[in-house]
């Protein structure tokens, strides 16, 4: 993937604030925290610690006694992998260094004041409903270039660069303007999830095409179980992902490329309209309308209680629901069914990527420490430890060798293998937070019956056009 700037100039603090004000985001603090203004205040500089001496065990030249602050999103993967695996690895390498840990479920709420005052933490797991805008952070010069990390010798083999220890595409997916700024650490597969036990008990089989899918939903509905659902309060992302995955199957992967690149009329392509229309029918016939006001954990709990059959998500779902999942539930992944025999991609095609973003703050006191923390994460011990704690594979190729995954992740890994080369990804949500927010809002409108497919694509296209025309917003291409 090649990413080039449409607007080469970095955004100044004033420009970022002006951009936020222009779309009304400064009027409400909660909305503003999700906008580009989350990066405001970057003109101030932290006093950074001096580099340490480089050596075979310290190739980045980290100051061995300099503290490092780590902020982790406490969501589907929890925080235990950081406190019990990665932070001890860093402490073992630099015993004189203090590692300060904080976890949160509202990253932008906690960190917005820190970035505004010029005192950001070294290392951030930027994820969840209230994540900060990656694209705006990059444009405002807040993220450390990770090239030095990727070119450094790996912890396990000094003759092998860190970039050579991860699955192909890992560096690219976190790159903006041709430079790597984000480490996407978890190998993530997206699809539609169901209980293997529920299906086995009822003699149901996952669907491969649309007629099979709707017939199955009718059978499920007849049993008094809600056939399909997602959480409208904060997880409409799960459903727009399904709609665009379906669009890619119908029209090919260029459908997604056009959307990511803000091409004229990209959201109004026939494949997107067809997918939106198909899923609007699912919303009208098979979704509980009360789900629009629920958060993801509430709807996911309904599925664990066998009150909901299908739920769209990534394969973090199994780990996130571990404490509420009954014995024998048997999470399984079903790829989005084909719409018709004329689809350009097979039924097995799916979206998969390196997911869960981490970055180092360029204006923190100890950015070299943040880079080294990532290097420890990308060691075999760091990857295996993560997998053992959260039961999910990382991008480190040797990190999952010999590990027996639980049913859900085993299912997603099998689906990934079956997809072969028919695997794709979506980037606009990480590049343009405003467009992601608009897609989520429009998806709720569509799935809960307030607009039709034509209005759905027109609404999102209008926002995409406004972003494309706004010269203050840095553009990215692939």
Coordinates of C-alpha atoms in Angstrom, one line a residue:
X1 CA 0.0 0.0 0.0
X2 CA 1.3 3.4 -1.0
X3 CA 0.2 6.4 0.9
X4 CA 0.9 9.9 -0.4
X5 CA -0.1 13.3 0.9
X6 CA -2.7 15.3 -0.9
X7 CA -1.9 18.2 1.3
X8 CA 1.8 18.1 2.2
X9 CA 1.7 20.8 4.8
X10 CA 1.4 19.8 8.5
X11 CA -1.6 21.2 10.3
X12 CA -0.8 23.9 12.9
X13 CA -2.6 24.0 16.2
X14 CA -4.7 26.9 15.0
X15 CA -5.6 25.1 11.8
X16 CA -6.7 22.0 13.8
X17 CA -8.9 24.1 16.1
X18 CA -10.3 25.9 13.1
X19 CA -11.1 22.6 11.4
X20 CA -12.9 21.4 14.6
X21 CA -14.8 24.6 14.9
X22 CA -15.9 24.5 11.3
X23 CA -17.8 21.3 11.9
X24 CA -19.3 22.3 15.2
X25 CA -17.2 20.0 17.3
X26 CA -16.0 22.5 19.8
X27 CA -19.6 23.3 20.9
X28 CA -19.8 20.0 22.8
X29 CA -16.8 18.7 24.8
X30 CA -17.7 15.0 24.2
X31 CA -17.8 15.4 20.5
X32 CA -14.7 17.5 20.4
X33 CA -12.7 14.7 22.2
X34 CA -13.4 12.5 19.1
X35 CA -12.3 15.2 16.7
X36 CA -9.1 16.6 15.4
X37 CA -9.0 19.1 18.2
X38 CA -7.9 16.2 20.4
X39 CA -4.4 17.0 19.2
X40 CA -4.5 20.7 19.9
X41 CA -1.9 22.4 21.9
X42 CA 1.0 20.6 20.2
X43 CA 3.0 23.8 19.8
X44 CA 4.4 23.4 23.3
X45 CA 7.5 21.1 23.7
X46 CA 8.3 18.7 26.5
X47 CA 11.9 18.7 27.8
X48 CA 13.1 15.3 26.5
X49 CA 15.7 13.2 28.3
X50 CA 19.1 12.7 26.7
X51 CA 19.7 9.6 24.7
X52 CA 21.6 6.7 26.4
X53 CA 24.6 4.8 25.0
X54 CA 23.7 2.4 22.2
X55 CA 24.7 -1.2 22.6
X56 CA 23.8 -4.7 21.4
X57 CA 21.1 -4.9 24.0
X58 CA 20.1 -1.2 23.7
X59 CA 20.2 -0.5 19.9
X60 CA 17.9 2.5 20.1
X61 CA 20.0 4.3 22.7
X62 CA 17.4 4.5 25.5
X63 CA 18.3 6.3 28.6
X64 CA 18.4 3.4 31.0
X65 CA 17.1 5.2 34.1
X66 CA 14.4 7.3 32.3
X67 CA 10.8 6.7 33.3
X68 CA 8.2 5.7 30.8
X69 CA 4.5 6.2 31.0
X70 CA 2.1 3.7 29.4
X71 CA -1.6 4.2 28.8
X72 CA -3.7 1.2 27.8
X73 CA -7.2 1.0 26.5
X74 CA -9.0 -1.4 28.9
X75 CA -11.4 -2.9 26.4
X76 CA -11.7 -6.3 24.7
X77 CA -8.1 -7.2 25.4
X78 CA -8.0 -5.8 28.9
X79 CA -4.8 -4.5 30.5
X80 CA -3.3 -7.6 32.0
X81 CA -1.1 -8.3 28.9
X82 CA 0.6 -4.9 29.6
X83 CA 1.0 -5.2 33.3
X84 CA 1.9 -8.9 33.4
X85 CA 3.9 -9.3 30.1
X86 CA 5.1 -6.2 28.3
X87 CA 5.9 -4.0 31.2
X88 CA 7.9 -6.7 33.0
X89 CA 9.9 -7.3 29.8
X90 CA 10.8 -3.6 29.7
X91 CA 11.7 -3.6 33.4
X92 CA 13.9 -6.6 32.8
X93 CA 15.8 -4.8 30.0
X94 CA 16.0 -1.5 32.0
X95 CA 15.7 -2.3 35.7
X96 CA 16.5 1.3 36.7
X97 CA 13.6 2.7 34.7
X98 CA 10.2 3.3 36.4
X99 CA 7.2 2.1 34.3
X100 CA 4.1 4.1 35.1
X101 CA 0.8 2.4 34.0
X102 CA -2.7 3.8 33.5
X103 CA -5.7 2.2 31.8
X104 CA -8.9 3.8 30.6
X105 CA -12.0 3.1 28.5
X106 CA -12.0 6.7 27.3
X107 CA -8.6 7.4 25.7
X108 CA -9.5 10.9 24.3
X109 CA -11.1 12.0 27.5
X110 CA -8.1 11.2 29.5
X111 CA -5.4 12.3 27.1
X112 CA -6.9 15.4 25.5
X113 CA -5.7 17.6 28.3
X114 CA -2.3 15.9 28.3
X115 CA -1.7 16.6 24.6
X116 CA -3.1 20.2 25.0
X117 CA -0.7 21.0 27.8
X118 CA 2.3 19.5 25.9
X119 CA 2.8 16.6 28.4
X120 CA 1.7 13.4 26.7
X121 CA 2.6 9.9 27.9
X122 CA 5.3 8.0 26.0
X123 CA 3.2 5.1 24.9
X124 CA -0.5 4.9 24.0
X125 CA -2.9 2.1 23.1
X126 CA -5.4 4.3 21.1
X127 CA -8.5 2.3 20.8
X128 CA -12.2 2.1 21.8
X129 CA -15.2 4.3 21.2
X130 CA -13.3 7.4 22.4
X131 CA -10.1 6.9 20.6
X132 CA -8.1 9.9 19.3
X133 CA -8.0 10.8 15.6
X134 CA -4.9 9.0 14.1
X135 CA -4.9 11.1 11.0
X136 CA -5.1 14.4 12.9
X137 CA -2.4 13.3 15.3
X138 CA -0.1 12.5 12.4
X139 CA -0.9 15.9 10.7
X140 CA -0.2 17.7 14.0
X141 CA 3.2 16.1 14.4
X142 CA 2.2 14.3 17.6
X143 CA 3.3 10.8 16.6
X144 CA 6.8 9.4 16.6
X145 CA 8.1 8.1 13.2
X146 CA 8.5 4.3 13.8
X147 CA 11.1 3.8 11.1
X148 CA 13.9 3.6 13.6
X149 CA 12.0 0.8 15.4
X150 CA 11.3 -1.2 12.3
X151 CA 14.9 -1.0 11.2
X152 CA 16.3 -1.9 14.6
X153 CA 17.6 -5.4 15.4
X154 CA 15.0 -7.6 16.9
X155 CA 15.2 -8.7 20.5
X156 CA 15.5 -12.4 19.6
X157 CA 17.8 -12.2 16.6
X158 CA 20.2 -9.3 16.2
X159 CA 20.8 -10.3 12.6
X160 CA 17.1 -9.8 11.8
X161 CA 15.4 -6.4 11.7
X162 CA 12.1 -6.0 13.7
X163 CA 10.2 -5.4 10.4
X164 CA 11.3 -8.9 9.2
X165 CA 9.7 -10.6 12.3
X166 CA 6.1 -9.5 11.5
X167 CA 3.5 -10.6 8.9
X168 CA 3.7 -8.8 5.6
X169 CA 1.8 -5.5 5.5
X170 CA 2.1 -4.7 9.2
X171 CA 4.3 -1.7 8.6
X172 CA 2.2 -0.5 5.7
X173 CA -1.1 -0.6 7.5
X174 CA 0.2 1.8 10.1
X175 CA 1.8 4.2 7.6
X176 CA 0.7 7.7 6.7
X177 CA 2.3 9.8 4.0
X178 CA 4.7 7.0 3.4
X179 CA 6.0 6.9 7.0
X180 CA 5.1 4.5 9.7
X181 CA 3.5 6.1 12.8
X182 CA 1.2 3.4 14.2
X183 CA 1.9 -0.2 15.3
X184 CA -1.2 -2.4 14.7
X185 CA -0.3 -5.3 16.8
X186 CA -3.2 -7.8 16.8
X187 CA -4.0 -10.1 13.9
X188 CA -7.7 -9.3 13.5
X189 CA -10.4 -11.1 11.4
X190 CA -13.9 -9.6 11.0
X191 CA -17.1 -11.4 10.4
X192 CA -20.5 -12.4 11.8
X193 CA -20.5 -14.4 15.0
X194 CA -22.8 -17.1 16.4
X195 CA -22.9 -19.8 19.0
X196 CA -21.8 -23.2 17.7
X197 CA -23.9 -24.8 20.5
X198 CA -27.0 -22.9 19.6
X199 CA -26.7 -23.9 16.0
X200 CA -25.9 -27.5 16.7
X201 CA -28.8 -27.8 19.1
X202 CA -31.2 -26.5 16.5
X203 CA -29.7 -28.2 13.4
X204 CA -28.8 -24.9 11.8
X205 CA -25.8 -24.4 9.5
X206 CA -24.0 -21.1 8.7
X207 CA -25.1 -19.5 5.4
X208 CA -22.9 -19.0 2.4
X209 CA -25.3 -17.0 0.2
X210 CA -28.1 -14.5 0.7
X211 CA -31.0 -16.8 0.2
X212 CA -29.6 -19.3 2.7
X213 CA -29.0 -16.4 5.1
X214 CA -32.5 -15.0 5.0
X215 CA -34.1 -18.5 5.2
X216 CA -32.0 -19.2 8.3
X217 CA -33.0 -15.9 9.9
X218 CA -36.6 -16.8 9.4
X219 CA -36.0 -20.1 11.2
X220 CA -34.3 -18.4 14.1
X221 CA -37.1 -15.8 14.4
X222 CA -39.7 -18.6 14.5
X223 CA -37.8 -19.9 17.5
X224 CA -38.4 -16.7 19.4
X225 CA -34.7 -15.7 19.2
X226 CA -33.6 -12.3 17.8
X227 CA -31.9 -13.3 14.5
X228 CA -29.5 -10.4 14.1
X229 CA -28.3 -7.4 16.0
X230 CA -25.6 -4.9 17.0
X231 CA -25.3 -2.1 19.5
X232 CA -26.5 1.2 18.1
X233 CA -25.3 3.3 21.0
X234 CA -21.6 2.8 20.3
X235 CA -20.9 0.0 17.9
X236 CA -22.5 1.0 14.6
X237 CA -18.9 0.6 13.3
X238 CA -19.4 -3.2 13.4
X239 CA -22.3 -2.9 11.0
X240 CA -20.9 -0.4 8.5
X241 CA -17.9 -2.8 8.4
X242 CA -20.3 -5.6 7.4
X243 CA -22.0 -3.4 4.7
X244 CA -18.7 -2.4 3.1
X245 CA -17.4 -6.0 3.4
X246 CA -20.5 -7.0 1.5
X247 CA -19.9 -4.2 -1.1
X248 CA -16.4 -5.5 -1.7
X249 CA -17.6 -9.0 -2.3
X250 CA -20.2 -7.7 -4.8
X251 CA -18.1 -5.2 -6.7
X252 CA -14.5 -6.1 -5.9
X253 CA -11.8 -4.5 -3.7
X254 CA -11.6 -1.4 -5.8
X255 CA -14.9 -0.4 -4.2
X256 CA -13.1 0.0 -0.9
X257 CA -10.1 1.6 -2.5
X258 CA -12.2 4.3 -4.0
X259 CA -13.9 5.0 -0.7
X260 CA -10.5 5.3 1.1
X261 CA -9.1 7.6 -1.6
X262 CA -12.2 9.9 -1.4
X263 CA -12.9 9.3 -5.1
X264 CA -15.9 11.2 -6.5
X265 CA -19.1 9.2 -6.0
X266 CA -17.3 6.4 -4.2
X267 CA -20.0 5.8 -1.6
X268 CA -22.6 5.9 -4.4
X269 CA -21.1 3.0 -6.3
X270 CA -23.7 0.3 -7.2
X271 CA -22.0 -2.3 -5.0
X272 CA -22.4 -0.1 -1.9
X273 CA -26.0 0.7 -2.7
X274 CA -26.8 -3.0 -3.2
X275 CA -25.2 -4.0 0.0
X276 CA -26.9 -1.2 1.9
X277 CA -30.3 -2.2 0.5
X278 CA -29.8 -5.8 1.4
X279 CA -28.8 -5.0 5.0
X280 CA -31.7 -2.4 5.4
X281 CA -34.0 -5.4 4.8
X282 CA -32.2 -7.3 7.5
X283 CA -32.7 -4.4 9.8
X284 CA -36.4 -4.1 9.0
X285 CA -37.2 -7.8 9.5
X286 CA -34.7 -9.3 11.9
X287 CA -33.2 -6.7 14.3
X288 CA -34.6 -5.7 17.7
X289 CA -35.2 -1.9 17.4
X290 CA -34.4 -1.5 21.1
X291 CA -30.7 -2.4 20.3
X292 CA -30.2 1.1 19.0
X293 CA -30.0 2.4 22.6
X294 CA -27.7 -0.3 23.9
X295 CA -24.0 -0.5 24.2
X296 CA -22.0 -3.4 22.8
X297 CA -21.6 -5.3 26.0
X298 CA -25.3 -5.3 26.5
X299 CA -26.1 -6.8 23.1
X300 CA -23.2 -9.2 23.4
X301 CA -24.6 -10.4 26.7
X302 CA -27.9 -11.1 24.9
X303 CA -26.0 -13.4 22.6
X304 CA -24.3 -15.2 25.5
X305 CA -27.8 -15.8 26.9
X306 CA -28.9 -17.4 23.6
X307 CA -31.4 -14.5 23.0
X308 CA -29.5 -13.3 19.9
X309 CA -28.2 -15.5 17.1
X310 CA -25.9 -13.4 14.9
X311 CA -23.6 -10.5 16.0
X312 CA -21.0 -8.7 13.8
X313 CA -17.6 -8.0 15.3
X314 CA -13.9 -8.7 15.1
X315 CA -12.3 -11.7 16.8
X316 CA -11.6 -9.8 20.0
X317 CA -15.2 -10.6 20.8
X318 CA -14.5 -14.0 22.4
X319 CA -11.9 -12.5 24.8
X320 CA -14.1 -9.5 25.6
X321 CA -17.0 -11.7 26.6
X322 CA -15.0 -14.3 28.4
X323 CA -16.5 -13.7 31.9
X324 CA -20.1 -13.8 30.6
X325 CA -19.8 -16.7 28.1
X326 CA -21.4 -19.9 29.4
X327 CA -19.5 -23.2 29.2
X328 CA -19.9 -24.8 25.7
X329 CA -21.1 -21.7 24.0
X330 CA -18.5 -22.3 21.2
X331 CA -18.0 -18.9 19.4
X332 CA -17.9 -19.4 15.6
X333 CA -17.3 -16.9 12.8
X334 CA -19.3 -16.8 9.6
X335 CA -18.0 -14.6 6.7
X336 CA -20.6 -12.1 5.3
X337 CA -22.7 -14.2 2.8
X338 CA -22.5 -13.6 -0.9
X339 CA -25.4 -11.6 -2.4
X340 CA -25.6 -13.4 -5.7
X341 CA -23.7 -15.6 -8.1
X342 CA -22.4 -12.5 -9.9
X343 CA -20.4 -11.3 -6.9
X344 CA -16.8 -10.6 -7.9
X345 CA -15.3 -12.2 -4.7
X346 CA -16.2 -15.7 -3.3
X347 CA -18.2 -16.4 -0.2
X348 CA -15.0 -17.1 1.7
X349 CA -13.6 -13.6 1.2
X350 CA -13.3 -11.4 4.3
X351 CA -11.8 -8.4 5.9
X352 CA -8.7 -9.1 8.0
X353 CA -5.9 -6.8 9.1
X354 CA -3.4 -6.0 11.8
X355 CA -5.6 -4.3 14.3
X356 CA -5.5 -2.5 17.7
X357 CA -3.4 0.6 17.3
X358 CA -0.4 1.7 19.5
X359 CA 1.7 4.8 19.1
X360 CA 4.7 6.6 20.7
X361 CA 4.2 10.3 21.5
X362 CA 6.8 12.4 19.6
X363 CA 6.6 15.2 22.2
X364 CA 6.8 13.0 25.3
X365 CA 9.8 13.2 27.6
X366 CA 11.2 9.8 26.6
X367 CA 10.1 8.8 23.0
X368 CA 13.1 6.4 22.7
X369 CA 11.7 4.5 25.7
X370 CA 8.4 4.3 23.9
X371 CA 10.1 2.8 20.8
X372 CA 11.9 0.3 23.0
X373 CA 8.6 -0.7 24.7
X374 CA 7.3 -1.5 21.2
X375 CA 10.5 -3.5 20.4
X376 CA 9.8 -5.6 23.5
X377 CA 6.2 -6.1 22.5
X378 CA 7.4 -7.4 19.2
X379 CA 9.7 -10.0 20.7
X380 CA 8.7 -13.6 20.7
X381 CA 8.2 -13.4 24.5
X382 CA 6.1 -10.3 24.2
X383 CA 3.9 -11.8 21.4
X384 CA 3.5 -15.2 23.1
X385 CA 2.8 -13.6 26.4
X386 CA 0.1 -11.4 24.8
X387 CA -1.5 -14.4 23.1
X388 CA -1.5 -16.5 26.3
X389 CA -3.2 -13.7 28.2
X390 CA -5.8 -12.6 25.7
X391 CA -6.1 -15.7 23.5
X392 CA -5.5 -13.7 20.3
X393 CA -2.7 -13.8 17.7
X394 CA -0.3 -10.9 17.2
X395 CA 1.5 -9.8 14.0
X396 CA 4.7 -11.5 15.2
X397 CA 5.1 -14.5 13.0
X398 CA 6.6 -16.7 15.6
X399 CA 4.3 -15.5 18.4
X400 CA 1.5 -18.0 18.0
X401 CA 3.5 -21.2 17.1
X402 CA 2.1 -24.2 18.9
X403 CA -0.7 -22.2 20.7
X404 CA -4.1 -23.8 21.0
X405 CA -6.6 -21.0 20.4
X406 CA -10.1 -21.1 21.9
X407 CA -13.0 -22.0 19.6
X408 CA -13.7 -18.5 18.3
X409 CA -10.2 -17.5 17.4
X410 CA -9.6 -21.0 16.0
X411 CA -12.7 -20.4 13.8
X412 CA -11.5 -17.0 12.6
X413 CA -8.0 -18.3 11.8
X414 CA -9.6 -21.2 9.8
X415 CA -11.7 -18.6 8.0
X416 CA -8.7 -16.6 7.2
X417 CA -6.9 -19.6 5.8
X418 CA -9.9 -20.5 3.7
X419 CA -10.0 -17.0 2.3
X420 CA -6.6 -17.3 0.8
X421 CA -5.7 -14.3 -1.2
X422 CA -9.3 -12.9 -1.0
X423 CA -8.6 -10.8 2.0
X424 CA -9.0 -7.0 2.1
X425 CA -9.0 -4.1 4.5
X426 CA -10.6 -0.6 5.0
X427 CA -8.6 2.5 5.9
X428 CA -10.8 5.6 5.8
X429 CA -12.0 5.2 9.4
X430 CA -8.4 5.6 10.7
X431 CA -7.6 8.4 8.3
X432 CA -10.8 10.5 8.7
X433 CA -12.5 10.3 12.0
X434 CA -15.3 12.6 10.9
X435 CA -16.1 10.3 8.1
X436 CA -16.2 7.3 10.4
X437 CA -18.5 9.1 12.7
X438 CA -20.8 10.0 9.8
X439 CA -20.8 6.4 8.6
X440 CA -21.8 5.2 12.1
X441 CA -24.7 7.6 12.3
X442 CA -25.9 6.8 8.8
X443 CA -25.7 3.1 9.5
X444 CA -28.0 3.4 12.5
X445 CA -30.4 5.5 10.4
X446 CA -30.4 2.7 7.7
X447 CA -30.5 -0.4 10.0
X448 CA -33.2 1.0 12.3
X449 CA -35.5 2.0 9.4
X450 CA -35.3 5.8 9.2
X451 CA -33.6 6.1 5.8
X452 CA -33.3 3.9 2.7
X453 CA -30.1 2.8 0.8
X454 CA -30.1 5.8 -1.5
X455 CA -30.2 8.3 1.3
X456 CA -27.6 6.3 3.2
X457 CA -25.0 6.5 0.5
X458 CA -25.9 10.1 -0.3
X459 CA -25.4 11.2 3.3
X460 CA -22.0 9.7 3.7
X461 CA -20.9 10.8 0.2
X462 CA -21.8 14.4 1.2
X463 CA -19.5 14.2 4.2
X464 CA -16.7 12.6 2.2
X465 CA -17.0 15.4 -0.4
X466 CA -16.7 18.0 2.3
X467 CA -13.6 16.4 3.7
X468 CA -12.1 16.2 0.2
X469 CA -12.7 19.9 -0.4
X470 CA -11.3 21.0 3.0
X471 CA -7.7 22.0 2.3
X472 CA -7.0 22.0 6.1
X473 CA -7.4 18.2 6.3
X474 CA -4.4 16.2 5.2
X475 CA -5.4 13.5 2.7
X476 CA -4.1 10.0 2.4
X477 CA -4.2 7.6 -0.5
X478 CA -3.5 3.9 -1.2

